[in-house]
Amino acid sequence: PQLATVKPSVLRSTFTVGLFCKHFNMDNIMIELQGDSMSKRVQSLLVFFCDREDEEVRIKALIGLGFLCVKYPELMLENEVKDLYLSSLAKEASLKMKCQVIKNLQTHLLELESTLKQADATRNKGKGGEENLMELGDHHSSVSSNIAQVYLPRVLETYYTNELQVRLSTVQTVLLILRQGLVHPGQCVPHLIAMSTDTEQNVRVKADLQLSEYSSRYGGFIQTHLVSGLKRAYQFQQLIADSSPRGCTEHGPNVSSASLLSHLYMLLRS
């Protein structure tokens, strides 16, 4: 009853305080209280609301936490946030929580790209002063690489679900991490092979393109991870199949069947 009374205010406040932290350096504006920086106090507050029973409150607090971590990405390596994110990506977690955590990770990665591009553009215009772009990039990439290494294994596992929304978000996040070179691609190749058998064309095409790039750039790279990739593909097909998993697409009067791994076979032959 008490939560129902203040719920609208809680929803607005958790969202707004995260948004303030995204666009302003609250640690410089607000005076430290009891030895904790303002960002740490906001983090603890948002994590508290992320643990409530009401899912709407949890989601709004999670969105606010995502805003906060855009400004202070190192908070995603704190145990309090890390435990929350990893538990939200667990198999038994709700669909909305999974999607929001993955979206938070995507937002961080996109903001990293945007920050480095803006710094590069400023330097090229001669407005960068003595700022060292390489040092700026090294600092951001170091934090993001640590974040990727912590969360990528769990993000990859979330792909194995019947929920298309989760699979789409997962593949986009994985490709962002690979594009930025934050992890060694070897750990992702088996999962990309599984993604290449997805019934959703958007997922399948993106996975095929990434596999093609690795095949052309690194000779024998795909073959090294082939067996584990086939196992992952079979695991995925077992999960989404209505009956026994098949190795080819459905055929009809005007549609011919094709192997789910036809693109992989083509890469191996070439």
PDB file of C-alpha atoms in Angstrom:
ATOM      1  CA  PRO A   1       0.000   0.000   0.000  1.00  0.00           C
ATOM      2  CA  GLN A   2       2.769   2.441   0.923  1.00  0.00           C
ATOM      3  CA  LEU A   3       4.691   1.746  -2.304  1.00  0.00           C
ATOM      4  CA  ALA A   4       1.524   2.215  -4.358  1.00  0.00           C
ATOM      5  CA  THR A   5       1.182   5.705  -2.895  1.00  0.00           C
ATOM      6  CA  VAL A   6       4.703   6.854  -3.720  1.00  0.00           C
ATOM      7  CA  LYS A   7       5.320   4.667  -6.788  1.00  0.00           C
ATOM      8  CA  PRO A   8       4.891   7.435  -9.413  1.00  0.00           C
ATOM      9  CA  SER A   9       7.415   9.595  -7.544  1.00  0.00           C
ATOM     10  CA  VAL A  10       9.851   6.682  -7.232  1.00  0.00           C
ATOM     11  CA  LEU A  11       9.611   5.939 -10.960  1.00  0.00           C
ATOM     12  CA  ARG A  12      10.254   9.564 -11.902  1.00  0.00           C
ATOM     13  CA  SER A  13      13.011  10.039  -9.358  1.00  0.00           C
ATOM     14  CA  THR A  14      15.056   6.924 -10.205  1.00  0.00           C
ATOM     15  CA  PHE A  15      14.913   7.774 -13.900  1.00  0.00           C
ATOM     16  CA  THR A  16      15.687  11.472 -13.420  1.00  0.00           C
ATOM     17  CA  VAL A  17      18.554  11.080 -10.970  1.00  0.00           C
ATOM     18  CA  GLY A  18      20.256   8.678 -13.401  1.00  0.00           C
ATOM     19  CA  LEU A  19      19.746  11.164 -16.224  1.00  0.00           C
ATOM     20  CA  PHE A  20      21.274  13.974 -14.162  1.00  0.00           C
ATOM     21  CA  CYS A  21      24.322  11.802 -13.466  1.00  0.00           C
ATOM     22  CA  LYS A  22      24.693  11.027 -17.173  1.00  0.00           C
ATOM     23  CA  HIS A  23      24.855  14.650 -18.247  1.00  0.00           C
ATOM     24  CA  PHE A  24      26.526  16.301 -15.227  1.00  0.00           C
ATOM     25  CA  ASN A  25      29.575  15.439 -13.157  1.00  0.00           C
ATOM     26  CA  MET A  26      27.778  15.063  -9.850  1.00  0.00           C
ATOM     27  CA  ASP A  27      30.992  14.237  -7.979  1.00  0.00           C
ATOM     28  CA  ASN A  28      32.241  17.766  -8.703  1.00  0.00           C
ATOM     29  CA  ILE A  29      28.927  19.517  -8.146  1.00  0.00           C
ATOM     30  CA  MET A  30      27.789  17.824  -4.943  1.00  0.00           C
ATOM     31  CA  ILE A  31      29.771  17.751  -1.715  1.00  0.00           C
ATOM     32  CA  GLU A  32      30.935  14.318  -0.580  1.00  0.00           C
ATOM     33  CA  LEU A  33      28.936  12.976   2.355  1.00  0.00           C
ATOM     34  CA  GLN A  34      30.342  10.546   4.925  1.00  0.00           C
ATOM     35  CA  GLY A  35      33.353   9.804   2.746  1.00  0.00           C
ATOM     36  CA  ASP A  36      31.325   8.503  -0.231  1.00  0.00           C
ATOM     37  CA  SER A  37      31.236  10.258  -3.568  1.00  0.00           C
ATOM     38  CA  MET A  38      27.836  11.279  -4.920  1.00  0.00           C
ATOM     39  CA  SER A  39      28.087   8.711  -7.754  1.00  0.00           C
ATOM     40  CA  LYS A  40      28.587   5.902  -5.214  1.00  0.00           C
ATOM     41  CA  ARG A  41      25.601   7.070  -3.164  1.00  0.00           C
ATOM     42  CA  VAL A  42      23.400   7.212  -6.273  1.00  0.00           C
ATOM     43  CA  GLN A  43      24.647   3.748  -7.257  1.00  0.00           C
ATOM     44  CA  SER A  44      23.644   2.273  -3.888  1.00  0.00           C
ATOM     45  CA  LEU A  45      20.246   3.985  -4.079  1.00  0.00           C
ATOM     46  CA  LEU A  46      19.481   2.663  -7.570  1.00  0.00           C
ATOM     47  CA  VAL A  47      20.693  -0.853  -6.756  1.00  0.00           C
ATOM     48  CA  PHE A  48      18.359  -0.800  -3.730  1.00  0.00           C
ATOM     49  CA  PHE A  49      15.344  -0.081  -5.960  1.00  0.00           C
ATOM     50  CA  CYS A  50      16.523  -2.675  -8.494  1.00  0.00           C
ATOM     51  CA  ASP A  51      15.948  -5.275  -5.766  1.00  0.00           C
ATOM     52  CA  ARG A  52      12.293  -4.413  -5.090  1.00  0.00           C
ATOM     53  CA  GLU A  53       9.413  -6.789  -5.865  1.00  0.00           C
ATOM     54  CA  ASP A  54       7.616  -4.417  -8.251  1.00  0.00           C
ATOM     55  CA  GLU A  55       9.099  -5.067 -11.698  1.00  0.00           C
ATOM     56  CA  GLU A  56       8.196  -1.615 -13.012  1.00  0.00           C
ATOM     57  CA  VAL A  57      10.234  -0.038 -10.198  1.00  0.00           C
ATOM     58  CA  ARG A  58      13.127  -2.437 -10.868  1.00  0.00           C
ATOM     59  CA  ILE A  59      13.187  -1.636 -14.583  1.00  0.00           C
ATOM     60  CA  LYS A  60      13.063   2.130 -14.075  1.00  0.00           C
ATOM     61  CA  ALA A  61      15.872   1.931 -11.491  1.00  0.00           C
ATOM     62  CA  LEU A  62      17.872  -0.241 -13.903  1.00  0.00           C
ATOM     63  CA  ILE A  63      17.450   2.391 -16.621  1.00  0.00           C
ATOM     64  CA  GLY A  64      18.685   5.048 -14.185  1.00  0.00           C
ATOM     65  CA  LEU A  65      21.648   2.838 -13.283  1.00  0.00           C
ATOM     66  CA  GLY A  66      22.466   2.519 -16.980  1.00  0.00           C
ATOM     67  CA  PHE A  67      22.543   6.333 -17.283  1.00  0.00           C
ATOM     68  CA  LEU A  68      24.826   6.545 -14.241  1.00  0.00           C
ATOM     69  CA  CYS A  69      27.231   3.959 -15.676  1.00  0.00           C
ATOM     70  CA  VAL A  70      27.504   5.866 -18.955  1.00  0.00           C
ATOM     71  CA  LYS A  71      29.153   8.700 -17.011  1.00  0.00           C
ATOM     72  CA  TYR A  72      31.000   6.418 -14.584  1.00  0.00           C
ATOM     73  CA  PRO A  73      31.610   3.130 -16.470  1.00  0.00           C
ATOM     74  CA  GLU A  74      34.002   1.842 -13.805  1.00  0.00           C
ATOM     75  CA  LEU A  75      30.951   1.369 -11.541  1.00  0.00           C
ATOM     76  CA  MET A  76      30.006  -1.654 -13.670  1.00  0.00           C
ATOM     77  CA  LEU A  77      33.066  -3.380 -12.207  1.00  0.00           C
ATOM     78  CA  GLU A  78      31.920  -2.753  -8.622  1.00  0.00           C
ATOM     79  CA  ASN A  79      30.645  -5.908  -6.906  1.00  0.00           C
ATOM     80  CA  GLU A  80      27.257  -4.348  -6.117  1.00  0.00           C
ATOM     81  CA  VAL A  81      26.484  -3.537  -9.767  1.00  0.00           C
ATOM     82  CA  LYS A  82      28.249  -6.587 -11.146  1.00  0.00           C
ATOM     83  CA  ASP A  83      26.202  -8.979  -8.983  1.00  0.00           C
ATOM     84  CA  LEU A  84      22.989  -7.199  -9.994  1.00  0.00           C
ATOM     85  CA  TYR A  85      23.766  -7.301 -13.713  1.00  0.00           C
ATOM     86  CA  LEU A  86      24.918 -10.922 -13.738  1.00  0.00           C
ATOM     87  CA  SER A  87      21.877 -12.096 -11.766  1.00  0.00           C
ATOM     88  CA  SER A  88      19.621 -10.147 -14.149  1.00  0.00           C
ATOM     89  CA  LEU A  89      21.196 -12.031 -17.065  1.00  0.00           C
ATOM     90  CA  ALA A  90      20.673 -15.434 -15.432  1.00  0.00           C
ATOM     91  CA  LYS A  91      18.422 -17.974 -17.125  1.00  0.00           C
ATOM     92  CA  GLU A  92      15.656 -17.604 -14.540  1.00  0.00           C
ATOM     93  CA  ALA A  93      15.625 -13.780 -14.678  1.00  0.00           C
ATOM     94  CA  SER A  94      12.694 -11.950 -16.238  1.00  0.00           C
ATOM     95  CA  LEU A  95      12.704 -11.059 -19.928  1.00  0.00           C
ATOM     96  CA  LYS A  96      12.468  -7.305 -19.278  1.00  0.00           C
ATOM     97  CA  MET A  97      15.390  -7.331 -16.830  1.00  0.00           C
ATOM     98  CA  LYS A  98      17.583  -9.244 -19.283  1.00  0.00           C
ATOM     99  CA  CYS A  99      16.792  -6.901 -22.150  1.00  0.00           C
ATOM    100  CA  GLN A 100      17.399  -3.788 -20.048  1.00  0.00           C
ATOM    101  CA  VAL A 101      20.792  -4.976 -18.779  1.00  0.00           C
ATOM    102  CA  ILE A 102      21.865  -5.810 -22.336  1.00  0.00           C
ATOM    103  CA  LYS A 103      20.595  -2.410 -23.478  1.00  0.00           C
ATOM    104  CA  ASN A 104      22.644  -0.742 -20.694  1.00  0.00           C
ATOM    105  CA  LEU A 105      25.770  -2.508 -21.953  1.00  0.00           C
ATOM    106  CA  GLN A 106      24.980  -1.441 -25.533  1.00  0.00           C
ATOM    107  CA  THR A 107      24.523   2.166 -24.435  1.00  0.00           C
ATOM    108  CA  HIS A 108      27.910   2.154 -22.716  1.00  0.00           C
ATOM    109  CA  LEU A 109      29.636   0.769 -25.831  1.00  0.00           C
ATOM    110  CA  LEU A 110      27.936   3.264 -28.145  1.00  0.00           C
ATOM    111  CA  GLU A 111      28.817   6.165 -25.837  1.00  0.00           C
ATOM    112  CA  LEU A 112      32.434   5.006 -25.865  1.00  0.00           C
ATOM    113  CA  GLU A 113      32.508   5.139 -29.662  1.00  0.00           C
ATOM    114  CA  SER A 114      30.850   8.547 -29.681  1.00  0.00           C
ATOM    115  CA  THR A 115      33.288   9.977 -27.102  1.00  0.00           C
ATOM    116  CA  LEU A 116      36.359   8.842 -29.037  1.00  0.00           C
ATOM    117  CA  LYS A 117      34.954  10.122 -32.346  1.00  0.00           C
ATOM    118  CA  GLN A 118      34.217  13.540 -30.831  1.00  0.00           C
ATOM    119  CA  ALA A 119      37.699  13.717 -29.306  1.00  0.00           C
ATOM    120  CA  ASP A 120      39.226  12.792 -32.650  1.00  0.00           C
ATOM    121  CA  ALA A 121      37.147  15.390 -34.500  1.00  0.00           C
ATOM    122  CA  THR A 122      38.111  18.076 -31.971  1.00  0.00           C
ATOM    123  CA  ARG A 123      41.790  17.247 -32.327  1.00  0.00           C
ATOM    124  CA  ASN A 124      41.596  17.328 -36.137  1.00  0.00           C
ATOM    125  CA  LYS A 125      40.093  20.828 -35.961  1.00  0.00           C
ATOM    126  CA  GLY A 126      43.022  21.983 -33.846  1.00  0.00           C
ATOM    127  CA  LYS A 127      40.920  22.556 -30.728  1.00  0.00           C
ATOM    128  CA  GLY A 128      42.308  19.700 -28.692  1.00  0.00           C
ATOM    129  CA  GLY A 129      45.171  21.585 -27.062  1.00  0.00           C
ATOM    130  CA  GLU A 130      47.633  19.271 -25.378  1.00  0.00           C
ATOM    131  CA  GLU A 131      45.120  16.464 -24.877  1.00  0.00           C
ATOM    132  CA  ASN A 132      46.596  13.109 -25.859  1.00  0.00           C
ATOM    133  CA  LEU A 133      43.983  11.223 -27.845  1.00  0.00           C
ATOM    134  CA  MET A 134      45.877   7.946 -27.507  1.00  0.00           C
ATOM    135  CA  GLU A 135      45.865   8.187 -23.712  1.00  0.00           C
ATOM    136  CA  LEU A 136      42.160   9.052 -23.746  1.00  0.00           C
ATOM    137  CA  GLY A 137      41.429   6.041 -25.944  1.00  0.00           C
ATOM    138  CA  ASP A 138      43.635   3.742 -23.859  1.00  0.00           C
ATOM    139  CA  HIS A 139      41.854   4.736 -20.650  1.00  0.00           C
ATOM    140  CA  HIS A 140      38.348   4.211 -22.046  1.00  0.00           C
ATOM    141  CA  SER A 141      39.291   1.017 -23.870  1.00  0.00           C
ATOM    142  CA  SER A 142      40.923  -0.429 -20.750  1.00  0.00           C
ATOM    143  CA  VAL A 143      37.776   0.059 -18.675  1.00  0.00           C
ATOM    144  CA  SER A 144      35.506  -1.166 -21.486  1.00  0.00           C
ATOM    145  CA  SER A 145      37.708  -4.199 -22.110  1.00  0.00           C
ATOM    146  CA  ASN A 146      37.448  -5.178 -18.453  1.00  0.00           C
ATOM    147  CA  ILE A 147      33.674  -4.693 -18.591  1.00  0.00           C
ATOM    148  CA  ALA A 148      33.416  -6.815 -21.743  1.00  0.00           C
ATOM    149  CA  GLN A 149      35.476  -9.630 -20.214  1.00  0.00           C
ATOM    150  CA  VAL A 150      33.268  -9.671 -17.120  1.00  0.00           C
ATOM    151  CA  TYR A 151      29.896  -9.651 -18.873  1.00  0.00           C
ATOM    152  CA  LEU A 152      30.470 -11.232 -22.297  1.00  0.00           C
ATOM    153  CA  PRO A 153      30.314 -14.906 -21.172  1.00  0.00           C
ATOM    154  CA  ARG A 154      26.923 -14.350 -19.520  1.00  0.00           C
ATOM    155  CA  VAL A 155      25.660 -12.242 -22.448  1.00  0.00           C
ATOM    156  CA  LEU A 156      26.589 -15.038 -24.870  1.00  0.00           C
ATOM    157  CA  GLU A 157      24.657 -17.563 -22.782  1.00  0.00           C
ATOM    158  CA  THR A 158      21.530 -15.370 -22.807  1.00  0.00           C
ATOM    159  CA  TYR A 159      21.353 -15.899 -26.572  1.00  0.00           C
ATOM    160  CA  TYR A 160      20.125 -19.466 -26.045  1.00  0.00           C
ATOM    161  CA  THR A 161      16.454 -18.727 -25.573  1.00  0.00           C
ATOM    162  CA  ASN A 162      13.176 -18.825 -27.469  1.00  0.00           C
ATOM    163  CA  GLU A 163      12.730 -15.095 -26.899  1.00  0.00           C
ATOM    164  CA  LEU A 164      13.580 -13.341 -30.170  1.00  0.00           C
ATOM    165  CA  GLN A 165      13.877  -9.937 -28.493  1.00  0.00           C
ATOM    166  CA  VAL A 166      16.682 -11.214 -26.237  1.00  0.00           C
ATOM    167  CA  ARG A 167      18.478 -12.880 -29.160  1.00  0.00           C
ATOM    168  CA  LEU A 168      18.398  -9.683 -31.235  1.00  0.00           C
ATOM    169  CA  SER A 169      19.737  -7.590 -28.366  1.00  0.00           C
ATOM    170  CA  THR A 170      22.433 -10.154 -27.632  1.00  0.00           C
ATOM    171  CA  VAL A 171      23.794 -10.361 -31.162  1.00  0.00           C
ATOM    172  CA  GLN A 172      23.922  -6.560 -31.446  1.00  0.00           C
ATOM    173  CA  THR A 173      25.887  -6.299 -28.188  1.00  0.00           C
ATOM    174  CA  VAL A 174      28.303  -9.086 -29.125  1.00  0.00           C
ATOM    175  CA  LEU A 175      29.009  -7.491 -32.507  1.00  0.00           C
ATOM    176  CA  LEU A 176      29.628  -4.110 -30.840  1.00  0.00           C
ATOM    177  CA  ILE A 177      32.186  -5.701 -28.503  1.00  0.00           C
ATOM    178  CA  LEU A 178      33.902  -7.448 -31.415  1.00  0.00           C
ATOM    179  CA  ARG A 179      33.894  -4.312 -33.576  1.00  0.00           C
ATOM    180  CA  GLN A 180      35.654  -2.367 -30.849  1.00  0.00           C
ATOM    181  CA  GLY A 181      38.231  -5.135 -30.357  1.00  0.00           C
ATOM    182  CA  LEU A 182      37.599  -5.388 -26.621  1.00  0.00           C
ATOM    183  CA  VAL A 183      38.026  -9.187 -26.423  1.00  0.00           C
ATOM    184  CA  HIS A 184      39.676 -11.943 -28.418  1.00  0.00           C
ATOM    185  CA  PRO A 185      37.140 -13.075 -31.034  1.00  0.00           C
ATOM    186  CA  GLY A 186      37.920 -16.762 -30.510  1.00  0.00           C
ATOM    187  CA  GLN A 187      35.504 -17.111 -27.608  1.00  0.00           C
ATOM    188  CA  CYS A 188      32.662 -15.710 -29.735  1.00  0.00           C
ATOM    189  CA  VAL A 189      33.124 -17.791 -32.911  1.00  0.00           C
ATOM    190  CA  PRO A 190      31.268 -20.923 -31.647  1.00  0.00           C
ATOM    191  CA  HIS A 191      28.325 -18.732 -30.658  1.00  0.00           C
ATOM    192  CA  LEU A 192      28.420 -16.903 -34.009  1.00  0.00           C
ATOM    193  CA  ILE A 193      28.148 -20.290 -35.728  1.00  0.00           C
ATOM    194  CA  ALA A 194      25.055 -21.013 -33.624  1.00  0.00           C
ATOM    195  CA  MET A 195      23.657 -17.571 -34.459  1.00  0.00           C
ATOM    196  CA  SER A 196      24.150 -18.289 -38.172  1.00  0.00           C
ATOM    197  CA  THR A 197      21.453 -20.989 -37.857  1.00  0.00           C
ATOM    198  CA  ASP A 198      18.873 -18.618 -36.344  1.00  0.00           C
ATOM    199  CA  THR A 199      15.455 -18.534 -37.958  1.00  0.00           C
ATOM    200  CA  GLU A 200      15.464 -14.726 -37.713  1.00  0.00           C
ATOM    201  CA  GLN A 201      17.131 -13.283 -40.812  1.00  0.00           C
ATOM    202  CA  ASN A 202      18.496 -10.180 -39.041  1.00  0.00           C
ATOM    203  CA  VAL A 203      20.446 -12.372 -36.611  1.00  0.00           C
ATOM    204  CA  ARG A 204      21.560 -14.871 -39.244  1.00  0.00           C
ATOM    205  CA  VAL A 205      22.863 -12.258 -41.703  1.00  0.00           C
ATOM    206  CA  LYS A 206      24.872 -10.388 -39.051  1.00  0.00           C
ATOM    207  CA  ALA A 207      26.470 -13.593 -37.810  1.00  0.00           C
ATOM    208  CA  ASP A 208      27.297 -14.704 -41.376  1.00  0.00           C
ATOM    209  CA  LEU A 209      28.961 -11.377 -42.156  1.00  0.00           C
ATOM    210  CA  GLN A 210      31.096 -11.532 -39.018  1.00  0.00           C
ATOM    211  CA  LEU A 211      32.160 -15.118 -39.782  1.00  0.00           C
ATOM    212  CA  SER A 212      33.005 -14.124 -43.363  1.00  0.00           C
ATOM    213  CA  GLU A 213      35.198 -11.292 -42.100  1.00  0.00           C
ATOM    214  CA  TYR A 214      37.137 -13.605 -39.793  1.00  0.00           C
ATOM    215  CA  SER A 215      37.496 -16.212 -42.518  1.00  0.00           C
ATOM    216  CA  SER A 216      38.974 -13.688 -44.952  1.00  0.00           C
ATOM    217  CA  ARG A 217      41.277 -12.019 -42.421  1.00  0.00           C
ATOM    218  CA  TYR A 218      42.534 -15.050 -40.505  1.00  0.00           C
ATOM    219  CA  GLY A 219      43.173 -18.236 -42.458  1.00  0.00           C
ATOM    220  CA  GLY A 220      42.076 -21.365 -40.583  1.00  0.00           C
ATOM    221  CA  PHE A 221      40.489 -19.335 -37.787  1.00  0.00           C
ATOM    222  CA  ILE A 222      36.985 -20.725 -38.296  1.00  0.00           C
ATOM    223  CA  GLN A 223      38.253 -24.314 -38.535  1.00  0.00           C
ATOM    224  CA  THR A 224      39.880 -24.006 -35.117  1.00  0.00           C
ATOM    225  CA  HIS A 225      36.511 -23.419 -33.454  1.00  0.00           C
ATOM    226  CA  LEU A 226      34.408 -25.573 -35.785  1.00  0.00           C
ATOM    227  CA  VAL A 227      33.600 -28.504 -33.483  1.00  0.00           C
ATOM    228  CA  SER A 228      32.550 -26.327 -30.534  1.00  0.00           C
ATOM    229  CA  GLY A 229      30.540 -24.179 -32.970  1.00  0.00           C
ATOM    230  CA  LEU A 230      28.632 -27.182 -34.304  1.00  0.00           C
ATOM    231  CA  LYS A 231      27.872 -28.274 -30.746  1.00  0.00           C
ATOM    232  CA  ARG A 232      26.543 -24.812 -29.932  1.00  0.00           C
ATOM    233  CA  ALA A 233      24.434 -24.785 -33.105  1.00  0.00           C
ATOM    234  CA  TYR A 234      22.918 -28.151 -32.178  1.00  0.00           C
ATOM    235  CA  GLN A 235      22.251 -26.913 -28.637  1.00  0.00           C
ATOM    236  CA  PHE A 236      20.436 -23.870 -30.046  1.00  0.00           C
ATOM    237  CA  GLN A 237      18.377 -25.904 -32.516  1.00  0.00           C
ATOM    238  CA  GLN A 238      17.356 -28.303 -29.742  1.00  0.00           C
ATOM    239  CA  LEU A 239      16.109 -25.321 -27.773  1.00  0.00           C
ATOM    240  CA  ILE A 240      13.978 -23.705 -30.482  1.00  0.00           C
ATOM    241  CA  ALA A 241      12.816 -26.827 -32.374  1.00  0.00           C
ATOM    242  CA  ASP A 242       9.210 -27.915 -31.939  1.00  0.00           C
ATOM    243  CA  SER A 243      10.277 -31.549 -32.260  1.00  0.00           C
ATOM    244  CA  SER A 244      13.620 -33.114 -33.160  1.00  0.00           C
ATOM    245  CA  PRO A 245      16.133 -30.535 -34.416  1.00  0.00           C
ATOM    246  CA  ARG A 246      16.699 -30.479 -38.172  1.00  0.00           C
ATOM    247  CA  GLY A 247      19.767 -29.405 -40.100  1.00  0.00           C
ATOM    248  CA  CYS A 248      17.852 -27.634 -42.837  1.00  0.00           C
ATOM    249  CA  THR A 249      15.168 -25.012 -43.269  1.00  0.00           C
ATOM    250  CA  GLU A 250      11.538 -25.933 -43.794  1.00  0.00           C
ATOM    251  CA  HIS A 251      10.443 -26.397 -47.391  1.00  0.00           C
ATOM    252  CA  GLY A 252       7.128 -25.750 -49.040  1.00  0.00           C
ATOM    253  CA  PRO A 253       5.464 -25.605 -52.471  1.00  0.00           C
ATOM    254  CA  ASN A 254       7.419 -22.498 -53.518  1.00  0.00           C
ATOM    255  CA  VAL A 255      10.359 -22.714 -51.122  1.00  0.00           C
ATOM    256  CA  SER A 256      13.227 -25.168 -51.333  1.00  0.00           C
ATOM    257  CA  SER A 257      14.971 -26.354 -48.194  1.00  0.00           C
ATOM    258  CA  ALA A 258      18.577 -25.380 -47.490  1.00  0.00           C
ATOM    259  CA  SER A 259      21.174 -26.395 -44.941  1.00  0.00           C
ATOM    260  CA  LEU A 260      21.229 -24.193 -41.848  1.00  0.00           C
ATOM    261  CA  LEU A 261      25.027 -24.245 -42.055  1.00  0.00           C
ATOM    262  CA  SER A 262      25.284 -23.596 -45.798  1.00  0.00           C
ATOM    263  CA  HIS A 263      27.213 -20.357 -45.288  1.00  0.00           C
ATOM    264  CA  LEU A 264      29.650 -22.074 -42.933  1.00  0.00           C
ATOM    265  CA  TYR A 265      30.207 -24.863 -45.480  1.00  0.00           C
ATOM    266  CA  MET A 266      30.936 -22.253 -48.125  1.00  0.00           C
ATOM    267  CA  LEU A 267      33.542 -20.601 -45.866  1.00  0.00           C
ATOM    268  CA  LEU A 268      35.204 -23.939 -45.176  1.00  0.00           C
ATOM    269  CA  ARG A 269      35.393 -24.802 -48.881  1.00  0.00           C
ATOM    270  CA  SER A 270      36.965 -21.465 -49.714  1.00  0.00           C
TER     271      SER A 270
END
